[in-house]
mmCIF file of C-alpha atoms in Angstrom:
data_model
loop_
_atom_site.group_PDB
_atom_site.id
_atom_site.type_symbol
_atom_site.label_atom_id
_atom_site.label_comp_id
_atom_site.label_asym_id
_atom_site.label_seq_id
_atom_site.Cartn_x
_atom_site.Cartn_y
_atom_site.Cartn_z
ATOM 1 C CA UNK T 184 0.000 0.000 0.000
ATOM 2 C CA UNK T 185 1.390 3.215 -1.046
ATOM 3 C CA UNK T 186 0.192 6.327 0.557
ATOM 4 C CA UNK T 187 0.825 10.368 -0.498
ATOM 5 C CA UNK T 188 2.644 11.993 2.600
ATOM 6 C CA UNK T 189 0.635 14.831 3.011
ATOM 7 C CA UNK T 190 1.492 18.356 3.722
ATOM 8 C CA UNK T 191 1.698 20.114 7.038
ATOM 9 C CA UNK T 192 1.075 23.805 7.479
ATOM 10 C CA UNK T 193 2.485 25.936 10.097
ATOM 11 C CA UNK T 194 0.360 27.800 11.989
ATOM 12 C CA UNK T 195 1.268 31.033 10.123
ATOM 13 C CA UNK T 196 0.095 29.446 6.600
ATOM 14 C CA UNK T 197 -2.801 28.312 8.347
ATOM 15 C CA UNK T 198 -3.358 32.085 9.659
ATOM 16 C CA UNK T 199 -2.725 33.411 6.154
ATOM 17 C CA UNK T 200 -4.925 31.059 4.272
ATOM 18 C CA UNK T 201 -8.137 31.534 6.743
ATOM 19 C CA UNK T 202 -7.895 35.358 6.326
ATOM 20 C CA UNK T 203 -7.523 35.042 2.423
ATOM 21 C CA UNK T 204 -10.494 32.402 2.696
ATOM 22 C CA UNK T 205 -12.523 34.601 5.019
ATOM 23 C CA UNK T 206 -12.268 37.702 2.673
ATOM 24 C CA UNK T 207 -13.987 36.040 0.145
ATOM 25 C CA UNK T 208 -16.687 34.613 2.502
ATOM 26 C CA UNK T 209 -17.305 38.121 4.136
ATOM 27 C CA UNK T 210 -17.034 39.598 0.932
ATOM 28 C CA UNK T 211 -20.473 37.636 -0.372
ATOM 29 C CA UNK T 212 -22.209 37.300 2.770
ATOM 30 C CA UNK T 213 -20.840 40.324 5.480
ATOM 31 C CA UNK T 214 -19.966 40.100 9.352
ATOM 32 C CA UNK T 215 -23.581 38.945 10.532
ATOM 33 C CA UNK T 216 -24.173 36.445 7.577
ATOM 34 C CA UNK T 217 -20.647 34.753 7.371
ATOM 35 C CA UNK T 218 -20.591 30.826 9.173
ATOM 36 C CA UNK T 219 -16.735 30.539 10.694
ATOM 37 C CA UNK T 220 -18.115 26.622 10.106
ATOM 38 C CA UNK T 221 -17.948 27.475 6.000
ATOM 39 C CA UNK T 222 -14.591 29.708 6.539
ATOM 40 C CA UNK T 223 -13.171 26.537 7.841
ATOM 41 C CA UNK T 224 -14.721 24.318 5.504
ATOM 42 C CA UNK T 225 -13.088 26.775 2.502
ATOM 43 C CA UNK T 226 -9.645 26.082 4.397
ATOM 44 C CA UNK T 227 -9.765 22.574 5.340
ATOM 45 C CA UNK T 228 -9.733 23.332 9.016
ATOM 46 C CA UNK T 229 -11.662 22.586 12.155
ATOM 47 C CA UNK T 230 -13.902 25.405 13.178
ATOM 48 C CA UNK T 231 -12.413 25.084 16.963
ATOM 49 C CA UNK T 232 -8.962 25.513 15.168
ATOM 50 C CA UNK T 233 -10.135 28.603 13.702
ATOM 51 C CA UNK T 234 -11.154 30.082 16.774
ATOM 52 C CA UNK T 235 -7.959 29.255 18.275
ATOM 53 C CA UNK T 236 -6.122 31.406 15.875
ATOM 54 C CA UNK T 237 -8.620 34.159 15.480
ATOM 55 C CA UNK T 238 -11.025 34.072 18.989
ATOM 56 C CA UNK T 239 -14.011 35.140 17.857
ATOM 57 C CA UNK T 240 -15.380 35.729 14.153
ATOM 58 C CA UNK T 241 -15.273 39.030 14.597
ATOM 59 C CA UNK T 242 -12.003 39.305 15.298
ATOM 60 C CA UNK T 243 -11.117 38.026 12.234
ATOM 61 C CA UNK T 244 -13.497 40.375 10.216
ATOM 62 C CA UNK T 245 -11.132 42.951 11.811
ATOM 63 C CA UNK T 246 -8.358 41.289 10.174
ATOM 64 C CA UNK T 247 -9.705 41.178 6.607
ATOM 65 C CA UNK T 248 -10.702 44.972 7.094
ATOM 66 C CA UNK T 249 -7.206 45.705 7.838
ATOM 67 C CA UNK T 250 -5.735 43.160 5.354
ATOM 68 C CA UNK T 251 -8.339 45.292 2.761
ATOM 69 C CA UNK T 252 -6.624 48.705 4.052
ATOM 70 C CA UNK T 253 -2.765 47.200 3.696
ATOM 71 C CA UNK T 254 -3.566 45.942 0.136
ATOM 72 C CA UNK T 255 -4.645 49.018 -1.358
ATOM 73 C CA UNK T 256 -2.047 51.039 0.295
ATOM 74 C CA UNK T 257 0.626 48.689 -1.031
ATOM 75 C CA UNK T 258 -1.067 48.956 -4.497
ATOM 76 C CA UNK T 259 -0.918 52.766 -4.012
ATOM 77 C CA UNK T 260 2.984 52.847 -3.021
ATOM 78 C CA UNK T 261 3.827 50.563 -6.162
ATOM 79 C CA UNK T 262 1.869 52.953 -8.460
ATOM 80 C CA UNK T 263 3.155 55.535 -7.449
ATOM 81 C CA UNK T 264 6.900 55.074 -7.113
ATOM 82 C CA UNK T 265 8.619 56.672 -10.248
ATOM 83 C CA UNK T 266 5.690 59.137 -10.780
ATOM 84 C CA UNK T 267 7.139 62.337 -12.172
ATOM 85 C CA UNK T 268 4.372 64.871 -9.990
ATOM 86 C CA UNK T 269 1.572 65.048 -7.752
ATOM 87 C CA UNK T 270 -0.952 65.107 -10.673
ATOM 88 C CA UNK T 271 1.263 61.789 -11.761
ATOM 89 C CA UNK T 272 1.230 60.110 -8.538
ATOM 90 C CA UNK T 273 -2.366 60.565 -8.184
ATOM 91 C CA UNK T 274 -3.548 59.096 -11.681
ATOM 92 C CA UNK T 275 -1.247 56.414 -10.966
ATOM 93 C CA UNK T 276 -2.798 55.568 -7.675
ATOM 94 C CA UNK T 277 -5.876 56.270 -9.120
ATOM 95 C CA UNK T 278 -5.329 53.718 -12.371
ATOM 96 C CA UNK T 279 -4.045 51.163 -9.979
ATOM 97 C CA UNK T 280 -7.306 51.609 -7.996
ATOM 98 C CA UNK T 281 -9.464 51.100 -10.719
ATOM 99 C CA UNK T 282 -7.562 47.909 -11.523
ATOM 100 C CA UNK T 283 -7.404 46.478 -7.760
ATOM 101 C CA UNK T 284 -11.317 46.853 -7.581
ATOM 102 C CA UNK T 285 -12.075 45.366 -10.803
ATOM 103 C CA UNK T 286 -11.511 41.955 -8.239
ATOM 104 C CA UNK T 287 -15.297 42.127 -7.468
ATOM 105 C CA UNK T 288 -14.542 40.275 -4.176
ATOM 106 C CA UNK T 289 -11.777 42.776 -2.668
ATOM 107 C CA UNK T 290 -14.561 45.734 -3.498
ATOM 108 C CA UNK T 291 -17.498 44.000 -2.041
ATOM 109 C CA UNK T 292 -15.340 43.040 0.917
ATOM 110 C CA UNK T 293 -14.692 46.881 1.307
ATOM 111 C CA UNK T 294 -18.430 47.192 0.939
ATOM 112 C CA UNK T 295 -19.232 44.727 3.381
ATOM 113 C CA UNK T 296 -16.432 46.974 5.968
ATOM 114 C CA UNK T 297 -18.337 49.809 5.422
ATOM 115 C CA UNK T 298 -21.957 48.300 5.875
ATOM 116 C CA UNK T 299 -21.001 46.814 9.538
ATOM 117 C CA UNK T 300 -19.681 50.153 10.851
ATOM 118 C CA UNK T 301 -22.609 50.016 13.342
ATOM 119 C CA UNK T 302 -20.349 48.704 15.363
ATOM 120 C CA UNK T 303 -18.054 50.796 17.232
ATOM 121 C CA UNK T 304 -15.115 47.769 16.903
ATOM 122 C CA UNK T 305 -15.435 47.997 12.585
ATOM 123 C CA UNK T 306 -16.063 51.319 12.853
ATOM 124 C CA UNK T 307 -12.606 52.063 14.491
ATOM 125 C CA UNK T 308 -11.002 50.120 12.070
ATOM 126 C CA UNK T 309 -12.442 51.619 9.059
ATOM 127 C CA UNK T 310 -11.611 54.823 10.039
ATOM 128 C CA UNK T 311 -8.300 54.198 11.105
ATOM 129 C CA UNK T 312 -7.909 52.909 7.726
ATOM 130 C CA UNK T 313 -8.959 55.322 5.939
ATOM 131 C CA UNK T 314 -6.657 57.840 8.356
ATOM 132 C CA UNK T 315 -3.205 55.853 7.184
ATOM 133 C CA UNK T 316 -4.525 55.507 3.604
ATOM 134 C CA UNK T 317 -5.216 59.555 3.705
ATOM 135 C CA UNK T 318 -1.673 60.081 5.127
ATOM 136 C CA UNK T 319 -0.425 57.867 2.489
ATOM 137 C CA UNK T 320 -1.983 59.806 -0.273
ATOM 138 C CA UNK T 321 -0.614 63.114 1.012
ATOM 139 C CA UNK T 322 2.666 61.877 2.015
ATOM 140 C CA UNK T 323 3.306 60.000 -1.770
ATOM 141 C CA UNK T 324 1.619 62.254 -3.756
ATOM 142 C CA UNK T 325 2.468 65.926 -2.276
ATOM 143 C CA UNK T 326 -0.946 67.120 -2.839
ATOM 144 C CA UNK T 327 -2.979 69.210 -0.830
ATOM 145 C CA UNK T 328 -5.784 68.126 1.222
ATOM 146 C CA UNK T 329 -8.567 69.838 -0.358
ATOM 147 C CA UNK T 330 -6.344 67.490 -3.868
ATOM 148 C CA UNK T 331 -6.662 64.397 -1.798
ATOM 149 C CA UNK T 332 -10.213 64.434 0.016
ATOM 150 C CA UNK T 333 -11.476 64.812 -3.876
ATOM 151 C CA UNK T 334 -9.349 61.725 -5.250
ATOM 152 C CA UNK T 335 -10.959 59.785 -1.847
ATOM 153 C CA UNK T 336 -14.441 61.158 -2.580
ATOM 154 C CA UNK T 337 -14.156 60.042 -6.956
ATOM 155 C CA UNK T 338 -12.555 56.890 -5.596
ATOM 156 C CA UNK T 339 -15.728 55.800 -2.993
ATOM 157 C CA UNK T 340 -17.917 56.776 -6.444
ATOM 158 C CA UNK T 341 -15.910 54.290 -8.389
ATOM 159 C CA UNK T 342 -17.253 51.730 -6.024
#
């Protein structure tokens, strides 16, 4: 009898692969109507071993806000690097942003961020997001604040 060694995860890729797997469940179904039981199932994990590395479901909505926030400020800090101005910097970002929401799923996970800010713990996540992403903006770009709060306001249109 010959059998397939199989492959063991570390925790970490574990951790990594729940949060990408969660993203896309809370991305079709939100914080309320996402089952950790179909996260897991997704993954290939336990549901008790998914609460041991995220506690509570909510907790790991948290995560896949912030993981939402980190993408599209790394997207941001790739388009812009070798822009020439501000007015390049922010079509770059603003190109790139167009692109990273054409994933349906990362734009209706943003959607589904924004929807369950009725709760103070989202809320302060979203809008500490949307603080560093701000900063970001202004820091790569140069422009002015009145500049950025109009390329935040065309980009929350484009969604």
């Amino acid at each position: 009898m010959h059998t397939t060694p199989t492959t063991r995860h570390t925790a970490d890729e574990r951790r990594e692969a729940v949060i990408e797997a969660a993203m896309l469940e809370f991305a079709d179904t939100g914080l309320s109507g996402t089952s950790t039981e179909t996260i897991a199932r997704r993954v290939g994990i336990s549901q008790p071993y998914l609460f041991r590395l995220f506690g509570t479901k909510k907790e790991l909505f948290l995560i896949a806000v912030e993981r939402c926030f980190a993408e599209t400020m790394d997207t941001f800090r790739g388009a812009a690097r070798g822009a020439t101005d501000t007015e390049d910097a922010l079509h770059k970002m603003g190109d790139a942003y167009f692109e990273l929401i054409s994933d349906r799923a990362k734009l209706r996970m943003q959607m589904q961020a924004y929807a369950a800010c009725d709760d103070p713990d989202v809320q302060r996540v979203v809008q500490r997001g949307f603080g560093e992403l701000t900063g970001l903006i202004l820091g790569i770009s140069g422009a002015s604040a009145e500049v950025v709060a109009h390329f935040m306001a065309k980009g929350m249109l484009l969604n």
